[in-house]
GROMACS .gro file of C-alpha atoms in nm:
model
  314
    1MET     CA    1   0.000   0.000   0.000
    2LYS     CA    2   0.283   0.240   0.082
    3LYS     CA    3   0.445   0.179  -0.256
    4LEU     CA    4   0.109   0.242  -0.428
    5ALA     CA    5   0.062   0.570  -0.242
    6VAL     CA    6   0.410   0.687  -0.344
    7LEU     CA    7   0.339   0.593  -0.706
    8VAL     CA    8   0.008   0.781  -0.708
    9SER     CA    9   0.175   1.087  -0.557
   10ALA     CA   10   0.450   1.080  -0.819
   11VAL     CA   11   0.199   1.051  -1.104
   12VAL     CA   12  -0.002   1.345  -0.971
   13LEU     CA   13   0.306   1.565  -0.942
   14LEU     CA   14   0.416   1.473  -1.294
   15ILE     CA   15   0.076   1.568  -1.433
   16LEU     CA   16   0.079   1.895  -1.243
   17ALA     CA   17   0.430   1.976  -1.358
   18GLY     CA   18   0.334   1.906  -1.717
   19CYS     CA   19   0.037   2.142  -1.691
   20GLN     CA   20   0.216   2.422  -1.510
   21SER     CA   21   0.369   2.606  -1.803
   22ASP     CA   22   0.046   2.616  -2.007
   23ALA     CA   23  -0.161   2.710  -1.705
   24SER     CA   24   0.074   2.985  -1.592
   25ASP     CA   25   0.061   3.143  -1.938
   26ALA     CA   26  -0.319   3.127  -1.939
   27ASN     CA   27  -0.358   3.263  -1.588
   28GLU     CA   28  -0.080   3.521  -1.576
   29GLY     CA   29  -0.210   3.838  -1.413
   30ASN     CA   30  -0.554   3.680  -1.360
   31SER     CA   31  -0.619   3.743  -1.729
   32THR     CA   32  -0.955   3.566  -1.738
   33ALA     CA   33  -1.080   3.785  -1.453
   34GLN     CA   34  -0.984   4.089  -1.663
   35GLU     CA   35  -1.094   3.968  -2.006
   36GLY     CA   36  -1.391   3.746  -1.926
   37ALA     CA   37  -1.534   3.495  -1.685
   38VAL     CA   38  -1.322   3.356  -1.405
   39GLN     CA   39  -1.257   2.988  -1.484
   40ILE     CA   40  -1.341   2.779  -1.176
   41ILE     CA   41  -1.327   2.407  -1.106
   42THR     CA   42  -1.537   2.283  -0.816
   43THR     CA   43  -1.553   1.943  -0.652
   44THR     CA   44  -1.908   1.865  -0.532
   45THR     CA   45  -2.239   1.957  -0.691
   46MET     CA   46  -2.334   2.166  -0.387
   47ILE     CA   47  -2.022   2.379  -0.428
   48THR     CA   48  -2.079   2.410  -0.803
   49ASP     CA   49  -2.421   2.558  -0.737
   50LEU     CA   50  -2.291   2.786  -0.460
   51VAL     CA   51  -2.018   2.936  -0.678
   52ASN     CA   52  -2.265   2.986  -0.963
   53GLN     CA   53  -2.506   3.164  -0.729
   54ILE     CA   54  -2.240   3.407  -0.612
   55GLY     CA   55  -2.040   3.443  -0.932
   56GLY     CA   56  -2.326   3.466  -1.180
   57GLU     CA   57  -2.223   3.569  -1.529
   58HIS     CA   58  -1.872   3.659  -1.418
   59VAL     CA   59  -1.768   3.299  -1.354
   60GLU     CA   60  -1.756   2.987  -1.567
   61VAL     CA   61  -1.784   2.686  -1.337
   62GLU     CA   62  -1.711   2.322  -1.411
   63GLY     CA   63  -1.782   2.061  -1.146
   64LEU     CA   64  -1.574   1.746  -1.118
   65MET     CA   65  -1.867   1.551  -0.974
   66GLY     CA   66  -2.214   1.527  -1.121
   67PRO     CA   67  -2.552   1.434  -0.969
   68GLY     CA   68  -2.542   1.117  -0.761
   69ILE     CA   69  -2.162   1.103  -0.734
   70ASP     CA   70  -2.020   1.015  -0.393
   71PRO     CA   71  -1.738   1.258  -0.303
   72HIS     CA   72  -1.598   1.031  -0.029
   73GLY     CA   73  -1.462   0.786  -0.284
   74TYR     CA   74  -1.416   1.009  -0.589
   75GLN     CA   75  -1.076   0.971  -0.755
   76ALA     CA   76  -0.941   1.230  -0.997
   77SER     CA   77  -0.862   1.131  -1.353
   78ALA     CA   78  -0.567   1.274  -1.545
   79SER     CA   79  -0.806   1.510  -1.726
   80ASP     CA   80  -0.948   1.627  -1.390
   81VAL     CA   81  -0.599   1.721  -1.273
   82THR     CA   82  -0.528   1.898  -1.601
   83ASN     CA   83  -0.853   2.095  -1.578
   84MET     CA   84  -0.778   2.198  -1.220
   85MET     CA   85  -0.433   2.317  -1.311
   86GLU     CA   86  -0.559   2.516  -1.610
   87ALA     CA   87  -0.839   2.685  -1.414
   88ASP     CA   88  -0.802   3.018  -1.238
   89VAL     CA   89  -0.949   2.884  -0.914
   90VAL     CA   90  -1.030   2.546  -0.759
   91VAL     CA   91  -1.296   2.522  -0.487
   92SER     CA   92  -1.331   2.229  -0.247
   93ASN     CA   93  -1.523   2.141   0.069
   94GLY     CA   94  -1.236   2.033   0.293
   95LEU     CA   95  -1.273   1.840   0.620
   96HIS     CA   96  -1.154   1.532   0.426
   97LEU     CA   97  -1.480   1.502   0.234
   98GLU     CA   98  -1.284   1.463  -0.090
   99ALA     CA   99  -1.047   1.221   0.082
  100GLN     CA  100  -0.915   1.060  -0.236
  101LEU     CA  101  -0.811   1.397  -0.379
  102GLY     CA  102  -0.567   1.482  -0.100
  103GLU     CA  103  -0.255   1.419  -0.311
  104VAL     CA  104  -0.397   1.632  -0.592
  105PHE     CA  105  -0.473   1.927  -0.364
  106GLU     CA  106  -0.124   1.908  -0.214
  107GLY     CA  107   0.022   1.919  -0.563
  108LEU     CA  108  -0.195   2.216  -0.659
  109GLU     CA  109  -0.078   2.409  -0.354
  110GLN     CA  110   0.285   2.329  -0.433
  111GLN     CA  111   0.231   2.474  -0.780
  112GLY     CA  112   0.080   2.793  -0.635
  113LYS     CA  113  -0.273   2.728  -0.761
  114GLU     CA  114  -0.551   2.946  -0.612
  115VAL     CA  115  -0.765   2.710  -0.400
  116PHE     CA  116  -1.072   2.812  -0.198
  117VAL     CA  117  -1.163   2.562   0.076
  118LEU     CA  118  -1.501   2.605   0.247
  119GLU     CA  119  -1.357   2.459   0.568
  120GLU     CA  120  -1.138   2.769   0.597
  121GLY     CA  121  -1.436   3.003   0.573
  122LEU     CA  122  -1.631   2.855   0.864
  123SER     CA  123  -1.566   2.877   1.236
  124LYS     CA  124  -1.444   2.552   1.390
  125GLU     CA  125  -1.706   2.598   1.660
  126THR     CA  126  -1.970   2.519   1.399
  127PHE     CA  127  -1.816   2.181   1.308
  128LEU     CA  128  -1.967   1.868   1.458
  129SER     CA  129  -1.718   1.620   1.599
  130SER     CA  130  -1.673   1.277   1.443
  131ASP     CA  131  -1.673   0.928   1.590
  132ASP     CA  132  -1.502   0.806   1.273
  133ASP     CA  133  -1.129   0.750   1.326
  134SER     CA  134  -1.055   0.879   0.975
  135LEU     CA  135  -1.232   1.213   1.029
  136ALA     CA  136  -1.180   1.479   1.295
  137TYR     CA  137  -1.506   1.653   1.206
  138ASP     CA  138  -1.826   1.574   1.020
  139PRO     CA  139  -1.766   1.707   0.665
  140HIS     CA  140  -2.135   1.735   0.566
  141ILE     CA  141  -2.145   2.106   0.650
  142TRP     CA  142  -2.402   2.198   0.382
  143PHE     CA  143  -2.689   2.045   0.580
  144SER     CA  144  -2.663   2.337   0.820
  145VAL     CA  145  -2.827   2.628   0.642
  146SER     CA  146  -2.639   2.859   0.879
  147ASN     CA  147  -2.310   2.702   0.768
  148TRP     CA  148  -2.410   2.741   0.404
  149LYS     CA  149  -2.479   3.110   0.462
  150SER     CA  150  -2.124   3.140   0.600
  151ALA     CA  151  -1.990   2.944   0.303
  152ALA     CA  152  -2.163   3.192   0.070
  153ASP     CA  153  -2.001   3.481   0.258
  154TYR     CA  154  -1.662   3.311   0.225
  155ILE     CA  155  -1.695   3.252  -0.150
  156THR     CA  156  -1.809   3.613  -0.192
  157GLU     CA  157  -1.506   3.740  -0.002
  158GLN     CA  158  -1.262   3.519  -0.192
  159LEU     CA  159  -1.407   3.597  -0.534
  160SER     CA  160  -1.417   3.969  -0.456
  161GLU     CA  161  -1.050   3.962  -0.363
  162PHE     CA  162  -0.952   3.755  -0.667
  163ASP     CA  163  -1.163   3.955  -0.913
  164ASN     CA  164  -1.195   4.296  -0.748
  165GLU     CA  165  -1.336   4.453  -1.064
  166ASN     CA  166  -1.663   4.263  -1.012
  167ALA     CA  167  -1.667   4.267  -0.630
  168ASP     CA  168  -1.986   4.477  -0.617
  169VAL     CA  169  -2.169   4.218  -0.827
  170TYR     CA  170  -2.056   3.933  -0.604
  171GLN     CA  171  -2.165   4.124  -0.296
  172GLU     CA  172  -2.509   4.193  -0.442
  173ASN     CA  173  -2.550   3.830  -0.554
  174ASN     CA  174  -2.463   3.716  -0.203
  175LYS     CA  175  -2.709   3.959  -0.049
  176ASN     CA  176  -2.988   3.812  -0.261
  177TYR     CA  177  -2.877   3.454  -0.195
  178GLN     CA  178  -2.869   3.511   0.180
  179LYS     CA  179  -3.236   3.610   0.164
  180GLU     CA  180  -3.317   3.292  -0.028
  181LEU     CA  181  -3.135   3.083   0.233
  182ASP     CA  182  -3.330   3.252   0.512
  183GLU     CA  183  -3.650   3.168   0.328
  184LEU     CA  184  -3.529   2.807   0.294
  185ALA     CA  185  -3.468   2.779   0.669
  186ALA     CA  186  -3.818   2.915   0.737
  187TYR     CA  187  -3.966   2.662   0.494
  188ILE     CA  188  -3.783   2.374   0.664
  189ASN     CA  189  -3.897   2.483   1.010
  190ASP     CA  190  -4.258   2.524   0.896
  191ARG     CA  191  -4.272   2.179   0.742
  192ILE     CA  192  -4.111   2.010   1.042
  193THR     CA  193  -4.394   2.131   1.265
  194GLU     CA  194  -4.614   1.879   1.082
  195ILE     CA  195  -4.422   1.593   1.249
  196PRO     CA  196  -4.487   1.516   1.619
  197GLU     CA  197  -4.171   1.574   1.823
  198GLU     CA  198  -4.157   1.209   1.934
  199SER     CA  199  -4.151   1.102   1.567
  200ARG     CA  200  -3.858   1.318   1.458
  201TYR     CA  201  -3.613   1.038   1.381
  202LEU     CA  202  -3.420   1.034   1.056
  203VAL     CA  203  -3.272   0.693   0.970
  204THR     CA  204  -3.053   0.678   0.660
  205ALA     CA  205  -2.775   0.477   0.498
  206HIS     CA  206  -2.488   0.689   0.630
  207ASP     CA  207  -2.444   0.976   0.875
  208ALA     CA  208  -2.475   1.267   0.634
  209PHE     CA  209  -2.754   1.452   0.815
  210HIS     CA  210  -2.626   1.537   1.164
  211TYR     CA  211  -2.597   1.907   1.083
  212PHE     CA  212  -2.961   1.897   0.977
  213GLY     CA  213  -3.054   1.718   1.300
  214GLU     CA  214  -2.860   1.964   1.515
  215GLU     CA  215  -3.011   2.270   1.348
  216PHE     CA  216  -3.369   2.152   1.313
  217GLY     CA  217  -3.425   1.922   1.611
  218PHE     CA  218  -3.403   1.569   1.466
  219GLU     CA  219  -3.245   1.254   1.604
  220VAL     CA  220  -3.032   1.130   1.314
  221VAL     CA  221  -2.897   0.776   1.281
  222GLY     CA  222  -2.702   0.630   0.988
  223LEU     CA  223  -2.591   0.274   0.929
  224GLN     CA  224  -2.248   0.340   0.778
  225GLY     CA  225  -2.113   0.627   0.984
  226LEU     CA  226  -1.986   0.949   0.825
  227ASN     CA  227  -1.787   0.787   0.547
  228THR     CA  228  -1.961   0.583   0.279
  229GLN     CA  229  -1.638   0.389   0.231
  230SER     CA  230  -1.707   0.208   0.560
  231GLU     CA  231  -1.955  -0.078   0.574
  232ALA     CA  232  -2.228  -0.158   0.820
  233GLY     CA  233  -2.188  -0.490   0.999
  234THR     CA  234  -2.458  -0.736   1.103
  235ARG     CA  235  -2.451  -0.597   1.458
  236ASP     CA  236  -2.499  -0.242   1.328
  237VAL     CA  237  -2.806  -0.349   1.132
  238SER     CA  238  -2.949  -0.544   1.425
  239ASP     CA  239  -2.900  -0.262   1.676
  240LEU     CA  240  -3.057  -0.002   1.448
  241ALA     CA  241  -3.344  -0.237   1.363
  242GLN     CA  242  -3.414  -0.268   1.734
  243LEU     CA  243  -3.425   0.111   1.771
  244VAL     CA  244  -3.661   0.152   1.475
  245ALA     CA  245  -3.894  -0.118   1.608
  246GLU     CA  246  -3.892   0.015   1.966
  247LYS     CA  247  -3.959   0.375   1.859
  248GLN     CA  248  -4.206   0.258   1.592
  249ILE     CA  249  -4.043   0.483   1.337
  250LYS     CA  250  -4.268   0.501   1.033
  251ALA     CA  251  -4.006   0.526   0.760
  252ILE     CA  252  -3.638   0.495   0.679
  253PHE     CA  253  -3.466   0.649   0.379
  254VAL     CA  254  -3.232   0.557   0.095
  255GLU     CA  255  -2.981   0.808  -0.045
  256SER     CA  256  -2.913   0.905  -0.404
  257SER     CA  257  -2.535   0.857  -0.379
  258VAL     CA  258  -2.536   0.539  -0.167
  259PRO     CA  259  -2.643   0.186  -0.275
  260THR     CA  260  -2.990   0.092  -0.149
  261ARG     CA  261  -2.896  -0.254  -0.021
  262THR     CA  262  -2.808  -0.141   0.334
  263ILE     CA  263  -3.145   0.024   0.393
  264GLU     CA  264  -3.326  -0.269   0.234
  265SER     CA  265  -3.140  -0.501   0.473
  266LEU     CA  266  -3.240  -0.278   0.763
  267GLN     CA  267  -3.604  -0.284   0.654
  268GLU     CA  268  -3.600  -0.665   0.650
  269ALA     CA  269  -3.438  -0.675   0.996
  270VAL     CA  270  -3.701  -0.437   1.138
  271GLN     CA  271  -3.982  -0.645   0.992
  272GLN     CA  272  -3.834  -0.953   1.157
  273LYS     CA  273  -3.869  -0.771   1.488
  274GLY     CA  274  -4.239  -0.722   1.428
  275TRP     CA  275  -4.255  -0.364   1.301
  276ASP     CA  276  -4.355  -0.287   0.942
  277VAL     CA  277  -4.134   0.008   0.854
  278SER     CA  278  -4.155   0.158   0.505
  279ILE     CA  279  -3.884   0.307   0.286
  280GLY     CA  280  -3.995   0.669   0.285
  281GLY     CA  281  -3.818   0.772  -0.032
  282GLU     CA  282  -3.481   0.885  -0.163
  283LEU     CA  283  -3.285   1.169  -0.005
  284PHE     CA  284  -3.006   1.367  -0.165
  285SER     CA  285  -2.708   1.351   0.068
  286ASP     CA  286  -2.361   1.394  -0.081
  287ALA     CA  287  -2.474   1.524  -0.419
  288LEU     CA  288  -2.754   1.726  -0.574
  289GLY     CA  289  -3.003   1.579  -0.817
  290ASP     CA  290  -3.072   1.691  -1.171
  291GLU     CA  291  -3.342   1.902  -1.334
  292SER     CA  292  -3.571   1.602  -1.392
  293GLN     CA  293  -3.573   1.552  -1.013
  294ASN     CA  294  -3.620   1.924  -0.944
  295ALA     CA  295  -3.314   1.906  -0.719
  296GLU     CA  296  -3.039   2.061  -0.929
  297THR     CA  297  -2.971   2.347  -0.687
  298TYR     CA  298  -2.894   2.347  -0.315
  299ILE     CA  299  -3.224   2.509  -0.226
  300LYS     CA  300  -3.430   2.279  -0.447
  301MET     CA  301  -3.241   1.977  -0.311
  302TYR     CA  302  -3.306   2.075   0.050
  303LYS     CA  303  -3.675   2.141  -0.015
  304SER     CA  304  -3.705   1.804  -0.189
  305ASN     CA  305  -3.541   1.632   0.109
  306ILE     CA  306  -3.757   1.799   0.371
  307ASP     CA  307  -4.075   1.730   0.172
  308THR     CA  308  -3.978   1.362   0.143
  309ILE     CA  309  -3.894   1.337   0.516
  310VAL     CA  310  -4.207   1.513   0.640
  311ASP     CA  311  -4.447   1.337   0.406
  312ALA     CA  312  -4.313   0.998   0.520
  313LEU     CA  313  -4.298   1.066   0.895
  314LYS     CA  314  -4.595   1.289   0.976
   0.00000   0.00000   0.00000
């Protein structure tokens, strides 16, 4: 394994070195910021939407990950690395969400690439701690609307500094987006009132929703922990099945970026304990949906999730 890691690191650095001369010519003096749209590569779909909301017509954003893609296990291709090196800016989540891209990000920093990391724009006091040995904090920060408002402020600040000529536009876009996020939080709170307090349990495939639970008063339980790369054991399934049966939880939920088999196994285990729990629908966890699902933006995704949760549990 150590030899493989060294080999991967060497390949990444070679790719970055090969791209450096072309990228430096293209980006010298932030030319795209002066002549046209700022070229930005983002990692997750949530970040792609966020940067588009703030940047508007002054940015051209390309996301590495599309709808339904799990960022925990995403590995960069050679073309991904090339695109990141040729962009003006790269934007990532941080907190080891994009764990497999660590070598790439290190290489980008060594080459002096401009990288915005949402983790750096939020106060550590807002991070939820992790029981996962591979993670210090829960990386699913977007399920706190308050965190996402801070992330929008951070992107606004960074873009305004990078492309000062259009700073007023970014500030105005952020002002409007902050209002939309406030309206989203109000919508979530209003819908949650339809669920009796004793029924506010959210059971999913992995622990992506603790920020949601903390902010909106839900008990959240996932089978696989924070990282989808871990697997739930028989004991995990049995223990959670017992909780679902004892609390008579009406529904459990699958996730768009996680295989359904774990929740289906849980449903069978609950039924064996004498409680007929349903699968309440599909939630978007680590990625947005697409236009056909009416979940292609952060706000639409969150509204879709809360509608699915409330309709199944009320």
